Amino acid sequence: MEEKNIFTKEFQDVNCQTISDEIKNNGFFSFENAMTEEFIDNITNDVKKTGLSLNTNNVGGVYYTHGNQFFLTHMLAVSKSFFNCCTGKKVLDICTDYFGEKFRLKTFRYYENIGGQNMQWHTDNRYYFGDTESGTNTSSPGLIFLAYMADVNDGEFQYVRGSHKWSLENKFNDYPPGYIEEKYPKDIVGFKKPRGTIVVYSTYGVHRAKPTTDKNFVRKSILFRVDKDIEFSEPILVRTEYLKTLDEKIKLYLGFGRQTGQETYPNTNLETLPINKRVFNEISRWLLGRLANKFPGFIRKRLRKALKA
């Protein structure tokens, strides 16, 4: 997939220094209609095809009930469109302007925020090494690229303008309820935006997904993080057929030959698996399929036909 099929011409025409300068000033840069419809459809189809990981001997999605979220973490192993997006010239040029010549991809995922969540304000300048649930703070500058895969009219991404300039004064990443609303109410910026919108923001900045009580709400997004620090990242699973070139810059960016060190986020298991409609349907199909084996042949055929419908 060529870059013109990932980013719209309008976004490609934005000067990378303009993007970098706005992030340095406000903490973020946003642009509507940045991703093409073809790219969004490809991501949606790749996620659907990959599915949920339930005893699947392959990469699959997981649920994380702590944040009421769905994650497909290893997008570089299942989506050529995602791979081409986060290794493409536009992204690398933005990072070069912001960081200089050396930087490394740290996280790479599709995720869904599901209605009923109550995410606290936090910063992302931390690494997860497995020894603490809250992560380890880092002063290394980083950028997160967040793009909406569906229209967002509720539960939107929120960012505290200018917070990337003062958050490092604190020795913590998570902010207690009411703290931001009391001290920085005029600096809170919300991103109720259409699908295809991209937000690029500093990991130093304080942000969250706005709490929502709408149980039917789902915010679908892709996200990847790039840091100036090149020593650590989450483990990368990449489908090698996506790699058309492998120069030294891409090797460093993807961490070839370097340690990972960080844990894959989030840390999920059966305890974080909710009994929602999707999970219930998957388990019901499996259970009914096993029970069908106990019936005579003609009944089994009918049951299997019904399960496939």
mmCIF file of C-alpha atoms in Angstrom:
data_model
loop_
_atom_site.group_PDB
_atom_site.id
_atom_site.type_symbol
_atom_site.label_atom_id
_atom_site.label_comp_id
_atom_site.label_asym_id
_atom_site.label_seq_id
_atom_site.Cartn_x
_atom_site.Cartn_y
_atom_site.Cartn_z
ATOM 1 C CA MET A 1 0.000 0.000 0.000
ATOM 2 C CA GLU A 2 1.448 3.333 -1.063
ATOM 3 C CA GLU A 3 1.465 6.238 1.371
ATOM 4 C CA LYS A 4 -1.130 8.069 -0.737
ATOM 5 C CA ASN A 5 -3.527 5.237 0.155
ATOM 6 C CA ILE A 6 -2.857 5.726 3.878
ATOM 7 C CA PHE A 7 -2.814 9.493 4.390
ATOM 8 C CA THR A 8 -4.949 11.986 2.513
ATOM 9 C CA LYS A 9 -3.213 14.528 0.299
ATOM 10 C CA GLU A 10 -4.307 17.294 2.688
ATOM 11 C CA PHE A 11 -2.424 15.674 5.577
ATOM 12 C CA GLN A 12 0.602 14.754 3.462
ATOM 13 C CA ASP A 13 0.894 18.402 2.422
ATOM 14 C CA VAL A 14 1.215 19.590 6.042
ATOM 15 C CA ASN A 15 4.819 20.533 6.752
ATOM 16 C CA CYS A 16 6.422 18.210 9.307
ATOM 17 C CA GLN A 17 8.065 21.115 11.103
ATOM 18 C CA THR A 18 4.623 22.718 11.507
ATOM 19 C CA ILE A 19 3.414 19.515 13.184
ATOM 20 C CA SER A 20 6.512 19.306 15.373
ATOM 21 C CA ASP A 21 6.332 22.977 16.408
ATOM 22 C CA GLU A 22 2.674 22.703 17.391
ATOM 23 C CA ILE A 23 3.385 19.654 19.545
ATOM 24 C CA LYS A 24 6.276 21.463 21.244
ATOM 25 C CA ASN A 25 4.009 24.462 21.901
ATOM 26 C CA ASN A 26 0.654 22.880 22.879
ATOM 27 C CA GLY A 27 1.601 19.244 23.492
ATOM 28 C CA PHE A 28 -0.438 17.958 20.555
ATOM 29 C CA PHE A 29 -1.287 18.344 16.878
ATOM 30 C CA SER A 30 -4.610 17.221 15.401
ATOM 31 C CA PHE A 31 -5.896 16.969 11.849
ATOM 32 C CA GLU A 32 -9.284 15.827 10.567
ATOM 33 C CA ASN A 33 -9.508 13.751 7.407
ATOM 34 C CA ALA A 34 -5.897 12.573 7.760
ATOM 35 C CA MET A 35 -6.485 8.873 7.017
ATOM 36 C CA THR A 36 -8.042 7.638 3.765
ATOM 37 C CA GLU A 37 -11.264 5.640 3.699
ATOM 38 C CA GLU A 38 -9.347 2.772 2.082
ATOM 39 C CA PHE A 39 -6.910 2.653 4.988
ATOM 40 C CA ILE A 40 -9.685 2.722 7.606
ATOM 41 C CA ASP A 41 -11.567 -0.070 5.828
ATOM 42 C CA ASN A 42 -8.383 -2.158 5.622
ATOM 43 C CA ILE A 43 -7.691 -1.768 9.343
ATOM 44 C CA THR A 44 -11.297 -2.640 10.188
ATOM 45 C CA ASN A 45 -11.177 -5.757 8.017
ATOM 46 C CA ASP A 46 -7.773 -6.845 9.382
ATOM 47 C CA VAL A 47 -9.018 -6.590 12.968
ATOM 48 C CA LYS A 48 -12.231 -8.466 12.161
ATOM 49 C CA LYS A 49 -10.345 -11.216 10.336
ATOM 50 C CA THR A 50 -7.853 -11.634 13.204
ATOM 51 C CA GLY A 51 -10.609 -11.984 15.801
ATOM 52 C CA LEU A 52 -10.522 -12.822 19.495
ATOM 53 C CA SER A 53 -7.787 -14.965 21.045
ATOM 54 C CA LEU A 54 -9.451 -18.003 22.637
ATOM 55 C CA ASN A 55 -7.006 -20.914 22.422
ATOM 56 C CA THR A 56 -5.897 -19.583 19.018
ATOM 57 C CA ASN A 57 -2.409 -20.613 17.902
ATOM 58 C CA ASN A 58 -1.864 -17.209 16.333
ATOM 59 C CA VAL A 59 -2.040 -13.499 17.111
ATOM 60 C CA GLY A 60 -5.466 -12.431 18.361
ATOM 61 C CA GLY A 61 -7.319 -9.758 20.297
ATOM 62 C CA VAL A 62 -7.799 -9.655 24.076
ATOM 63 C CA TYR A 63 -10.075 -7.916 26.569
ATOM 64 C CA TYR A 64 -8.841 -5.891 29.535
ATOM 65 C CA THR A 65 -11.652 -5.381 32.031
ATOM 66 C CA HIS A 66 -9.599 -2.983 34.204
ATOM 67 C CA GLY A 67 -10.005 -0.342 31.508
ATOM 68 C CA ASN A 68 -13.075 -1.840 29.846
ATOM 69 C CA GLN A 69 -11.096 -2.149 26.633
ATOM 70 C CA PHE A 70 -10.364 -4.485 23.739
ATOM 71 C CA PHE A 71 -6.791 -4.678 22.393
ATOM 72 C CA LEU A 72 -5.180 -6.147 19.315
ATOM 73 C CA THR A 73 -1.605 -5.413 20.280
ATOM 74 C CA HIS A 74 0.503 -7.055 17.584
ATOM 75 C CA MET A 75 -0.855 -5.170 14.581
ATOM 76 C CA LEU A 76 2.512 -5.429 12.814
ATOM 77 C CA ALA A 77 1.881 -9.167 12.510
ATOM 78 C CA VAL A 78 -1.622 -8.988 11.059
ATOM 79 C CA SER A 79 -2.028 -5.736 9.130
ATOM 80 C CA LYS A 80 0.120 -4.625 6.214
ATOM 81 C CA SER A 81 -1.775 -1.337 6.193
ATOM 82 C CA PHE A 82 -0.837 -0.658 9.824
ATOM 83 C CA PHE A 83 2.784 -1.626 9.168
ATOM 84 C CA ASN A 84 3.020 0.701 6.172
ATOM 85 C CA CYS A 85 1.447 3.512 8.167
ATOM 86 C CA CYS A 86 3.822 3.505 11.123
ATOM 87 C CA THR A 87 6.949 2.808 9.029
ATOM 88 C CA GLY A 88 6.042 5.208 6.202
ATOM 89 C CA LYS A 89 7.877 8.349 5.162
ATOM 90 C CA LYS A 90 5.398 10.832 6.691
ATOM 91 C CA VAL A 91 5.626 9.339 10.171
ATOM 92 C CA LEU A 92 9.409 8.939 10.000
ATOM 93 C CA ASP A 93 9.797 12.539 8.803
ATOM 94 C CA ILE A 94 7.678 13.844 11.695
ATOM 95 C CA CYS A 95 9.762 11.840 14.165
ATOM 96 C CA THR A 96 13.035 12.975 12.607
ATOM 97 C CA ASP A 97 11.987 16.606 12.894
ATOM 98 C CA TYR A 98 10.924 16.121 16.517
ATOM 99 C CA PHE A 99 13.640 13.773 17.840
ATOM 100 C CA GLY A 100 16.582 13.981 15.460
ATOM 101 C CA GLU A 101 18.014 10.974 13.642
ATOM 102 C CA LYS A 102 17.574 8.271 16.310
ATOM 103 C CA PHE A 103 14.220 7.033 17.665
ATOM 104 C CA ARG A 104 12.436 3.731 18.191
ATOM 105 C CA LEU A 105 8.937 2.318 17.854
ATOM 106 C CA LYS A 106 7.671 1.265 21.295
ATOM 107 C CA THR A 107 3.991 0.283 21.105
ATOM 108 C CA PHE A 108 1.668 -0.552 18.201
ATOM 109 C CA ARG A 109 -1.959 -1.491 18.616
ATOM 110 C CA TYR A 110 -5.598 -1.300 17.660
ATOM 111 C CA TYR A 111 -7.889 -0.807 20.646
ATOM 112 C CA GLU A 112 -11.485 -0.126 21.600
ATOM 113 C CA ASN A 113 -12.671 1.907 24.579
ATOM 114 C CA ILE A 114 -16.032 0.487 25.622
ATOM 115 C CA GLY A 115 -18.865 2.400 27.284
ATOM 116 C CA GLY A 116 -18.984 2.564 31.061
ATOM 117 C CA GLN A 117 -15.268 3.150 31.534
ATOM 118 C CA ASN A 118 -13.869 5.763 33.893
ATOM 119 C CA MET A 119 -10.261 6.369 32.868
ATOM 120 C CA GLN A 120 -8.185 8.623 35.122
ATOM 121 C CA TRP A 121 -5.991 11.430 33.855
ATOM 122 C CA HIS A 122 -2.455 10.187 33.241
ATOM 123 C CA THR A 123 0.770 10.583 31.259
ATOM 124 C CA ASP A 124 2.361 7.913 29.065
ATOM 125 C CA ASN A 125 6.027 8.596 29.748
ATOM 126 C CA ARG A 126 6.535 5.264 31.477
ATOM 127 C CA TYR A 127 7.632 1.744 30.623
ATOM 128 C CA TYR A 128 6.186 -1.553 31.829
ATOM 129 C CA PHE A 129 8.909 -3.987 32.869
ATOM 130 C CA GLY A 130 6.649 -6.424 34.703
ATOM 131 C CA ASP A 131 7.691 -5.432 38.218
ATOM 132 C CA THR A 132 4.921 -2.903 38.745
ATOM 133 C CA GLU A 133 1.389 -2.434 37.436
ATOM 134 C CA SER A 134 1.752 1.353 37.337
ATOM 135 C CA GLY A 135 4.894 1.278 35.177
ATOM 136 C CA THR A 136 8.299 2.926 35.544
ATOM 137 C CA ASN A 137 8.568 6.655 34.902
ATOM 138 C CA THR A 138 10.920 7.874 32.160
ATOM 139 C CA SER A 139 12.103 11.329 31.153
ATOM 140 C CA SER A 140 12.721 10.232 27.564
ATOM 141 C CA PRO A 141 10.575 12.297 25.150
ATOM 142 C CA GLY A 142 8.030 10.394 23.107
ATOM 143 C CA LEU A 143 5.238 10.868 20.586
ATOM 144 C CA ILE A 144 1.994 8.970 20.302
ATOM 145 C CA PHE A 145 0.123 8.764 17.010
ATOM 146 C CA LEU A 146 -3.590 8.198 17.629
ATOM 147 C CA ALA A 147 -6.111 7.841 14.787
ATOM 148 C CA TYR A 148 -9.875 7.328 14.998
ATOM 149 C CA MET A 149 -11.232 4.362 13.046
ATOM 150 C CA ALA A 150 -14.840 5.420 13.698
ATOM 151 C CA ASP A 151 -16.667 8.693 14.386
ATOM 152 C CA VAL A 152 -16.240 9.815 18.001
ATOM 153 C CA ASN A 153 -19.142 11.757 19.509
ATOM 154 C CA ASP A 154 -18.726 10.570 23.093
ATOM 155 C CA GLY A 155 -15.940 9.185 25.283
ATOM 156 C CA GLU A 156 -13.507 11.225 23.237
ATOM 157 C CA PHE A 157 -9.772 11.619 23.757
ATOM 158 C CA GLN A 158 -8.967 14.600 26.002
ATOM 159 C CA TYR A 159 -5.638 16.373 26.506
ATOM 160 C CA VAL A 160 -4.521 19.089 28.894
ATOM 161 C CA ARG A 161 -2.971 21.781 26.721
ATOM 162 C CA GLY A 162 0.569 22.659 27.807
ATOM 163 C CA SER A 163 0.753 19.866 30.399
ATOM 164 C CA HIS A 164 3.820 18.394 28.648
ATOM 165 C CA LYS A 165 5.731 21.401 29.989
ATOM 166 C CA TRP A 166 4.986 20.823 33.674
ATOM 167 C CA SER A 167 4.090 17.143 34.178
ATOM 168 C CA LEU A 168 7.711 16.069 34.726
ATOM 169 C CA GLU A 169 7.754 18.223 37.871
ATOM 170 C CA ASN A 170 5.538 15.520 39.392
ATOM 171 C CA LYS A 171 6.946 12.138 40.344
ATOM 172 C CA PHE A 172 3.780 10.306 39.368
ATOM 173 C CA ASN A 173 1.895 9.530 36.140
ATOM 174 C CA ASP A 174 -1.688 9.055 37.369
ATOM 175 C CA TYR A 175 -3.754 11.981 38.653
ATOM 176 C CA PRO A 176 -6.473 11.660 41.315
ATOM 177 C CA PRO A 177 -10.146 12.370 40.499
ATOM 178 C CA GLY A 178 -10.946 16.078 40.308
ATOM 179 C CA TYR A 179 -7.310 17.223 40.288
ATOM 180 C CA ILE A 180 -7.161 18.296 36.636
ATOM 181 C CA GLU A 181 -10.702 19.704 36.554
ATOM 182 C CA GLU A 182 -9.918 21.868 39.587
ATOM 183 C CA LYS A 183 -6.491 23.164 38.554
ATOM 184 C CA TYR A 184 -6.608 23.238 34.748
ATOM 185 C CA PRO A 185 -10.258 23.428 33.609
ATOM 186 C CA LYS A 186 -9.558 25.938 30.807
ATOM 187 C CA ASP A 187 -6.739 23.844 29.374
ATOM 188 C CA ILE A 188 -8.768 20.662 28.782
ATOM 189 C CA VAL A 189 -9.147 20.052 25.040
ATOM 190 C CA GLY A 190 -11.604 17.429 23.786
ATOM 191 C CA PHE A 191 -11.442 15.671 20.428
ATOM 192 C CA LYS A 192 -14.976 14.856 19.305
ATOM 193 C CA LYS A 193 -13.915 14.188 15.751
ATOM 194 C CA PRO A 194 -14.900 12.113 12.698
ATOM 195 C CA ARG A 195 -13.189 8.900 11.717
ATOM 196 C CA GLY A 196 -9.909 9.479 9.951
ATOM 197 C CA THR A 197 -8.819 12.134 12.461
ATOM 198 C CA ILE A 198 -5.234 11.871 13.702
ATOM 199 C CA VAL A 199 -3.853 13.284 16.951
ATOM 200 C CA VAL A 200 -0.094 13.313 17.532
ATOM 201 C CA TYR A 201 0.827 14.170 21.112
ATOM 202 C CA SER A 202 3.693 14.256 23.581
ATOM 203 C CA THR A 203 3.863 11.369 26.043
ATOM 204 C CA TYR A 204 4.608 13.969 28.758
ATOM 205 C CA GLY A 205 1.102 15.409 28.358
ATOM 206 C CA VAL A 206 -1.784 14.630 30.707
ATOM 207 C CA HIS A 207 -4.698 12.972 28.912
ATOM 208 C CA ARG A 208 -7.500 10.404 29.122
ATOM 209 C CA ALA A 209 -10.544 9.002 27.365
ATOM 210 C CA LYS A 210 -13.498 11.036 28.644
ATOM 211 C CA PRO A 211 -15.680 8.917 30.959
ATOM 212 C CA THR A 212 -19.013 7.845 29.525
ATOM 213 C CA THR A 213 -21.980 5.947 30.932
ATOM 214 C CA ASP A 214 -23.290 4.906 27.509
ATOM 215 C CA LYS A 215 -23.004 1.103 27.599
ATOM 216 C CA ASN A 216 -23.371 0.913 23.820
ATOM 217 C CA PHE A 217 -20.504 3.294 23.163
ATOM 218 C CA VAL A 218 -17.332 1.978 21.494
ATOM 219 C CA ARG A 219 -14.405 4.188 20.449
ATOM 220 C CA LYS A 220 -12.248 2.443 17.840
ATOM 221 C CA SER A 221 -8.688 3.667 17.374
ATOM 222 C CA ILE A 222 -5.191 2.723 16.327
ATOM 223 C CA LEU A 223 -2.194 3.906 18.300
ATOM 224 C CA PHE A 224 1.556 3.655 18.090
ATOM 225 C CA ARG A 225 4.269 5.269 20.174
ATOM 226 C CA VAL A 226 7.766 6.404 19.181
ATOM 227 C CA ASP A 227 10.439 7.443 21.706
ATOM 228 C CA LYS A 228 13.814 9.120 21.455
ATOM 229 C CA ASP A 229 15.104 6.412 23.800
ATOM 230 C CA ILE A 230 16.220 3.386 21.739
ATOM 231 C CA GLU A 231 16.987 0.930 24.542
ATOM 232 C CA PHE A 232 13.580 -0.611 25.245
ATOM 233 C CA SER A 233 10.275 -1.468 23.571
ATOM 234 C CA GLU A 234 7.457 -3.947 23.814
ATOM 235 C CA PRO A 235 8.222 -7.229 21.998
ATOM 236 C CA ILE A 236 7.568 -6.795 18.278
ATOM 237 C CA LEU A 237 5.973 -9.530 16.193
ATOM 238 C CA VAL A 238 6.194 -8.562 12.540
ATOM 239 C CA ARG A 239 5.165 -10.434 9.405
ATOM 240 C CA THR A 240 8.384 -10.321 7.407
ATOM 241 C CA GLU A 241 6.610 -10.188 4.036
ATOM 242 C CA TYR A 242 5.621 -6.596 4.898
ATOM 243 C CA LEU A 243 9.288 -5.539 4.851
ATOM 244 C CA LYS A 244 10.168 -4.337 1.359
ATOM 245 C CA THR A 245 13.297 -2.452 2.456
ATOM 246 C CA LEU A 246 15.453 -2.873 5.537
ATOM 247 C CA ASP A 247 17.896 0.006 5.790
ATOM 248 C CA GLU A 248 19.727 0.968 8.977
ATOM 249 C CA LYS A 249 17.102 3.518 10.006
ATOM 250 C CA ILE A 250 14.281 0.965 9.823
ATOM 251 C CA LYS A 251 16.409 -1.604 11.658
ATOM 252 C CA LEU A 252 16.907 0.839 14.522
ATOM 253 C CA TYR A 253 13.288 1.993 14.434
ATOM 254 C CA LEU A 254 11.994 -1.592 14.743
ATOM 255 C CA GLY A 255 14.705 -2.578 17.228
ATOM 256 C CA PHE A 256 16.435 -5.279 15.177
ATOM 257 C CA GLY A 257 19.192 -6.811 17.312
ATOM 258 C CA ARG A 258 18.220 -4.775 20.377
ATOM 259 C CA GLN A 259 16.573 -5.887 23.595
ATOM 260 C CA THR A 260 12.871 -5.304 24.164
ATOM 261 C CA GLY A 261 12.721 -5.447 27.962
ATOM 262 C CA GLN A 262 9.188 -4.093 28.321
ATOM 263 C CA GLU A 263 6.112 -6.216 28.955
ATOM 264 C CA THR A 264 3.379 -6.383 26.347
ATOM 265 C CA TYR A 265 0.612 -4.049 27.467
ATOM 266 C CA PRO A 266 -1.920 -4.811 28.803
ATOM 267 C CA ASN A 267 -1.174 -7.888 30.877
ATOM 268 C CA THR A 268 -4.252 -10.034 30.271
ATOM 269 C CA ASN A 269 -5.450 -13.515 31.244
ATOM 270 C CA LEU A 270 -8.754 -15.333 31.766
ATOM 271 C CA GLU A 271 -9.474 -13.127 34.781
ATOM 272 C CA THR A 272 -9.613 -10.035 32.529
ATOM 273 C CA LEU A 273 -11.997 -11.708 30.056
ATOM 274 C CA PRO A 274 -15.519 -10.255 30.441
ATOM 275 C CA ILE A 275 -18.713 -12.110 29.642
ATOM 276 C CA ASN A 276 -19.983 -9.729 26.992
ATOM 277 C CA LYS A 277 -21.981 -10.465 23.855
ATOM 278 C CA ARG A 278 -18.948 -11.185 21.719
ATOM 279 C CA VAL A 279 -17.305 -13.536 24.208
ATOM 280 C CA PHE A 280 -20.646 -15.208 25.001
ATOM 281 C CA ASN A 281 -21.281 -15.906 21.319
ATOM 282 C CA GLU A 282 -17.797 -17.373 20.834
ATOM 283 C CA ILE A 283 -18.093 -19.658 23.872
ATOM 284 C CA SER A 284 -21.679 -20.626 22.999
ATOM 285 C CA ARG A 285 -20.631 -21.695 19.493
ATOM 286 C CA TRP A 286 -17.800 -23.758 20.948
ATOM 287 C CA LEU A 287 -20.013 -25.368 23.598
ATOM 288 C CA LEU A 288 -22.838 -26.180 21.200
ATOM 289 C CA GLY A 289 -20.333 -27.556 18.711
ATOM 290 C CA ARG A 290 -18.960 -29.942 21.340
ATOM 291 C CA LEU A 291 -22.428 -30.998 22.438
ATOM 292 C CA ALA A 292 -23.375 -31.643 18.825
ATOM 293 C CA ASN A 293 -20.842 -34.469 18.706
ATOM 294 C CA LYS A 294 -23.045 -36.407 21.126
ATOM 295 C CA PHE A 295 -26.016 -36.468 18.740
ATOM 296 C CA PRO A 296 -26.706 -38.715 15.734
ATOM 297 C CA GLY A 297 -25.168 -37.717 12.402
ATOM 298 C CA PHE A 298 -28.206 -36.081 10.810
ATOM 299 C CA ILE A 299 -28.756 -33.896 13.903
ATOM 300 C CA ARG A 300 -25.068 -32.934 13.998
ATOM 301 C CA LYS A 301 -25.246 -31.703 10.405
ATOM 302 C CA ARG A 302 -28.255 -29.517 11.193
ATOM 303 C CA LEU A 303 -26.645 -28.084 14.317
ATOM 304 C CA ARG A 304 -23.405 -27.268 12.520
ATOM 305 C CA LYS A 305 -25.313 -25.645 9.718
ATOM 306 C CA ALA A 306 -27.199 -23.525 12.257
ATOM 307 C CA LEU A 307 -23.978 -22.529 14.031
ATOM 308 C CA LYS A 308 -22.451 -21.305 10.771
ATOM 309 C CA ALA A 309 -25.501 -19.203 9.933
#
